[in-house]
Amino acid sequence: AQTVTQSQPEMSVQEAETVTLSCTYDTSESDYYLFWYKQPPSRQMILVIRQEAYKQQNATENRFSVNFQKAAKSFSLKISDSQLGDAAMYFCAYRSPGTQGGSEKLVFGKGMKLTVNP
Amino acid sequence: DGGITQSPKYLFRKEGQNVTLSCEQNLNHDAMYWYRQDPGQGLRLIYYSQIVNDFQKGDIAEGYSVSREKKESFPLTVTSAQKNPTAFYLCASTPWGRRGTEAFFGQGTRLTVV
């Protein structure tokens, strides 16, 4: 079974600085998708960024980028120029490939609480 | 507007009662999921369904039941067999076959045992 591990339960960063959130996962599949979700105090889940395992290029969305190391099964999220609005819980997630007849389970890590200090 | 609607937002259950949480989507998504969120536990998968009239157990299915009679609806029943049901419950959906598409989430239901 696939597992996702976020080893740091909490982190803090100063406004305008950069922070990196770590995530590792375990799978025997070669084709899959990885996601980072943000959950602010409203508890609404918001997609931050996605990565396709067959793409070597790291995904980037404005101030958010990932460092995807497929061999190491590592998927870290870097937030540049941190803003107060970035304060939230961040979840790393793995999605199975869902090939015909297979399941498309979506598995989450335990999350990490990010605090942004002014 | 398309989206996922969970109701109610808050739900109170007496011990020994069954309660049903509603999840409806108008996104024409095939797959739907139920997650339970506890502090420090992340999102744990309860049940998921990829097509109508079919569903699979997730990691913590004991004490829960679901049905998928319509594509749009995936209600979750928390039975009296679930000994610690107080938690935040999230419903999600994804289109089938478009694997890179992210899951869309409802706004959640907070269930409390009184």
Short mmCIF file of C-alpha atoms in Angstrom, two decimals:
data_model
loop_
_atom_site.label_atom_id
_atom_site.label_comp_id
_atom_site.label_asym_id
_atom_site.label_seq_id
_atom_site.Cartn_x
_atom_site.Cartn_y
_atom_site.Cartn_z
CA ALA A 1 0.00 0.00 0.00
CA GLN A 2 1.12 3.50 -0.72
CA THR A 3 2.09 5.70 2.20
CA VAL A 4 2.92 9.38 2.49
CA THR A 5 5.11 10.74 5.27
CA GLN A 6 5.43 14.32 6.44
CA SER A 7 7.93 14.17 9.24
CA GLN A 8 7.73 17.78 10.42
CA PRO A 9 4.43 18.50 12.21
CA GLU A 10 5.08 22.23 12.48
CA MET A 11 7.31 24.90 10.95
CA SER A 12 7.55 28.65 11.11
CA VAL A 13 8.97 31.21 8.72
CA GLN A 14 9.45 34.94 8.68
CA GLU A 15 7.40 36.92 6.23
CA ALA A 16 9.22 37.36 2.88
CA GLU A 17 11.58 34.48 3.56
CA THR A 18 11.70 31.02 2.00
CA VAL A 19 10.62 27.78 3.61
CA THR A 20 10.75 24.17 2.44
CA LEU A 21 8.24 21.53 3.48
CA SER A 22 9.33 17.91 3.18
CA CYS A 23 7.39 14.88 2.03
CA THR A 24 8.40 11.32 1.28
CA TYR A 25 6.27 8.53 -0.06
CA ASP A 26 6.44 4.83 -0.61
CA THR A 27 5.13 3.08 -3.71
CA SER A 28 5.97 0.29 -6.10
CA GLU A 29 4.24 2.03 -8.98
CA SER A 30 6.17 3.94 -11.62
CA ASP A 31 3.37 6.20 -12.82
CA TYR A 32 1.53 8.37 -10.32
CA TYR A 33 0.70 11.92 -9.36
CA LEU A 34 1.74 13.96 -6.36
CA PHE A 35 0.01 16.99 -4.91
CA TRP A 36 0.43 19.61 -2.24
CA TYR A 37 -2.77 20.91 -0.69
CA LYS A 38 -3.23 23.85 1.64
CA GLN A 39 -5.87 23.92 4.36
CA PRO A 40 -6.38 27.37 5.93
CA PRO A 41 -8.38 27.86 9.13
CA SER A 42 -11.59 27.75 7.06
CA ARG A 43 -10.68 24.05 6.52
CA GLN A 44 -11.33 24.29 2.79
CA MET A 45 -8.78 22.17 0.92
CA ILE A 46 -6.97 24.14 -1.78
CA LEU A 47 -4.64 22.70 -4.39
CA VAL A 48 -1.22 24.35 -4.31
CA ILE A 49 0.72 22.38 -6.92
CA ARG A 50 0.83 19.03 -8.70
CA GLN A 51 3.61 16.87 -10.14
CA GLU A 52 3.40 14.04 -12.65
CA ALA A 53 5.84 11.27 -11.88
CA TYR A 54 6.82 10.70 -15.49
CA LYS A 55 7.87 14.34 -15.88
CA GLN A 56 11.41 15.08 -14.75
CA GLN A 57 10.86 18.82 -14.68
CA ASN A 58 9.87 20.18 -11.30
CA ALA A 59 6.48 21.89 -11.18
CA THR A 60 6.27 25.61 -10.41
CA GLU A 61 3.30 27.82 -9.61
CA ASN A 62 4.25 31.42 -8.91
CA ARG A 63 5.93 31.44 -5.46
CA PHE A 64 5.49 27.69 -5.03
CA SER A 65 7.83 25.10 -6.48
CA VAL A 66 8.65 21.49 -5.82
CA ASN A 67 11.80 19.43 -5.69
CA PHE A 68 10.75 16.04 -7.02
CA GLN A 69 13.31 13.28 -6.55
CA LYS A 70 11.69 10.15 -7.97
CA ALA A 71 14.45 7.72 -7.07
CA ALA A 72 14.50 8.97 -3.50
CA LYS A 73 10.68 9.15 -3.42
CA SER A 74 10.86 12.68 -2.15
CA PHE A 75 8.54 15.56 -2.97
CA SER A 76 9.32 18.78 -1.11
CA LEU A 77 7.49 22.09 -1.46
CA LYS A 78 9.35 25.40 -1.47
CA ILE A 79 7.47 28.58 -0.68
CA SER A 80 9.34 31.72 -1.67
CA ASP A 81 8.63 35.22 -0.39
CA SER A 82 6.34 33.85 2.31
CA GLN A 83 3.18 35.82 2.98
CA LEU A 84 0.89 35.93 6.00
CA GLY A 85 -1.79 34.27 3.90
CA ASP A 86 0.42 31.22 3.46
CA ALA A 87 -0.17 30.26 7.08
CA ALA A 88 -2.12 26.99 7.00
CA MET A 89 -1.90 23.23 7.23
CA TYR A 90 -0.12 21.73 4.25
CA PHE A 91 -0.79 18.21 3.08
CA CYS A 92 1.22 16.12 0.68
CA ALA A 93 -0.86 13.63 -1.33
CA TYR A 94 -0.25 10.69 -3.65
CA ARG A 95 -2.66 9.52 -6.33
CA SER A 96 -2.48 6.03 -7.79
CA PRO A 97 -2.37 5.78 -11.57
CA GLY A 98 -5.83 4.29 -11.85
CA THR A 99 -5.11 2.06 -14.80
CA GLN A 100 -8.06 0.10 -16.16
CA GLY A 101 -9.38 -2.12 -13.45
CA GLY A 102 -7.24 -0.48 -10.83
CA SER A 103 -8.15 1.92 -8.12
CA GLU A 104 -7.45 5.61 -7.94
CA LYS A 105 -6.79 5.95 -4.27
CA LEU A 106 -5.76 9.35 -3.05
CA VAL A 107 -3.52 9.07 0.02
CA PHE A 108 -2.54 11.95 2.28
CA GLY A 109 0.24 12.60 4.73
CA LYS A 110 -0.46 13.76 8.28
CA GLY A 111 0.04 17.37 7.41
CA MET A 112 2.28 20.16 8.59
CA LYS A 113 1.23 23.40 10.25
CA LEU A 114 3.01 26.43 8.80
CA THR A 115 3.15 29.65 10.79
CA VAL A 116 4.23 32.87 9.10
CA ASN A 117 5.64 35.50 11.44
CA PRO A 118 5.33 39.19 10.50
CA ASP B 1 -21.42 26.89 -10.34
CA GLY B 2 -20.04 23.37 -10.16
CA GLY B 3 -18.83 22.04 -6.88
CA ILE B 4 -19.25 19.67 -3.98
CA THR B 5 -21.76 20.29 -1.26
CA GLN B 6 -21.56 18.66 2.12
CA SER B 7 -24.34 18.93 4.66
CA PRO B 8 -24.84 19.63 7.40
CA LYS B 9 -21.85 21.75 8.39
CA TYR B 10 -22.24 20.73 12.03
CA LEU B 11 -23.85 17.54 13.29
CA PHE B 12 -24.42 16.24 16.77
CA ARG B 13 -24.98 12.59 17.53
CA LYS B 14 -26.09 10.87 20.66
CA GLU B 15 -24.31 7.70 21.57
CA GLY B 16 -25.91 4.67 19.95
CA GLN B 17 -27.38 6.62 17.04
CA ASN B 18 -26.64 6.29 13.37
CA VAL B 19 -26.19 9.53 11.45
CA THR B 20 -25.80 10.19 7.75
CA LEU B 21 -23.56 12.83 6.21
CA SER B 22 -24.54 14.09 2.80
CA CYS B 23 -22.18 14.70 -0.14
CA GLU B 24 -23.45 15.88 -3.51
CA GLN B 25 -21.43 16.97 -6.54
CA ASN B 26 -22.46 18.49 -9.85
CA LEU B 27 -19.04 18.23 -11.47
CA ASN B 28 -19.90 15.03 -13.35
CA HIS B 29 -17.04 13.33 -11.54
CA ASP B 30 -16.91 9.56 -11.44
CA ALA B 31 -14.89 8.95 -8.29
CA MET B 32 -15.90 10.11 -4.84
CA TYR B 33 -14.12 9.78 -1.50
CA TRP B 34 -14.77 10.16 2.20
CA TYR B 35 -11.99 11.19 4.55
CA ARG B 36 -11.83 11.62 8.29
CA GLN B 37 -9.60 14.33 9.74
CA ASP B 38 -8.37 14.25 13.33
CA PRO B 39 -5.70 16.52 14.84
CA GLY B 40 -2.27 15.14 14.03
CA GLN B 41 -3.68 12.34 11.87
CA GLY B 42 -4.05 14.03 8.53
CA LEU B 43 -6.77 12.80 6.21
CA ARG B 44 -7.57 9.13 6.51
CA LEU B 45 -9.58 7.40 3.80
CA ILE B 46 -12.84 5.82 4.93
CA TYR B 47 -14.47 4.72 1.67
CA TYR B 48 -14.20 5.52 -1.99
CA SER B 49 -16.28 4.84 -5.07
CA GLN B 50 -15.19 4.93 -8.68
CA ILE B 51 -18.54 4.15 -10.32
CA VAL B 52 -22.19 3.97 -9.41
CA ASN B 53 -23.20 0.95 -7.33
CA ASP B 54 -19.60 0.14 -6.47
CA PHE B 55 -17.36 1.23 -3.61
CA GLN B 56 -14.27 0.07 -1.74
CA LYS B 57 -13.15 0.24 1.86
CA GLY B 58 -10.40 2.60 2.73
CA ASP B 59 -8.05 2.40 5.68
CA ILE B 60 -10.57 3.04 8.47
CA ALA B 61 -13.92 1.71 7.18
CA GLU B 62 -15.01 -0.01 10.40
CA GLY B 63 -18.14 1.56 11.82
CA TYR B 64 -19.00 3.37 8.59
CA SER B 65 -21.16 2.53 5.59
CA VAL B 66 -21.77 4.18 2.23
CA SER B 67 -23.94 3.89 -0.84
CA ARG B 68 -23.54 5.11 -4.41
CA GLU B 69 -26.93 4.90 -6.08
CA LYS B 70 -26.39 8.02 -8.16
CA LYS B 71 -23.27 9.46 -9.71
CA GLU B 72 -23.87 12.76 -7.96
CA SER B 73 -24.33 11.45 -4.45
CA PHE B 74 -22.15 9.53 -1.98
CA PRO B 75 -23.67 9.62 1.52
CA LEU B 76 -21.72 8.37 4.52
CA THR B 77 -23.45 6.74 7.49
CA VAL B 78 -21.66 6.75 10.81
CA THR B 79 -23.06 3.80 12.68
CA SER B 80 -23.24 3.10 16.39
CA ALA B 81 -20.38 0.65 15.85
CA GLN B 82 -18.01 3.57 15.33
CA LYS B 83 -16.76 4.11 18.87
CA ASN B 84 -15.04 7.43 18.40
CA PRO B 85 -16.91 9.29 15.67
CA THR B 86 -16.14 12.85 16.77
CA ALA B 87 -14.09 14.27 13.90
CA PHE B 88 -14.13 16.47 10.82
CA TYR B 89 -15.31 14.65 7.69
CA LEU B 90 -14.36 15.66 4.17
CA CYS B 91 -15.88 14.47 0.92
CA ALA B 92 -13.95 14.73 -2.35
CA SER B 93 -14.42 13.86 -6.00
CA THR B 94 -12.27 13.38 -9.08
CA PRO B 95 -12.97 12.55 -12.72
CA TRP B 96 -12.13 9.00 -13.72
CA GLY B 97 -9.27 8.48 -16.12
CA ARG B 98 -7.92 12.03 -15.86
CA ARG B 99 -5.36 11.02 -13.34
CA GLY B 100 -3.56 14.32 -13.08
CA THR B 101 -6.67 16.18 -12.10
CA GLU B 102 -6.73 17.17 -8.48
CA ALA B 103 -9.47 16.18 -6.10
CA PHE B 104 -12.18 18.72 -5.38
CA PHE B 105 -13.34 18.93 -1.80
CA GLY B 106 -16.49 19.89 0.00
CA GLN B 107 -16.36 22.24 2.97
CA GLY B 108 -16.65 19.43 5.48
CA THR B 109 -18.94 18.28 8.26
CA ARG B 110 -17.96 18.52 11.89
CA LEU B 111 -19.52 15.59 13.79
CA THR B 112 -19.67 15.67 17.57
CA VAL B 113 -20.94 12.99 19.92
CA VAL B 114 -22.95 14.40 22.79
#
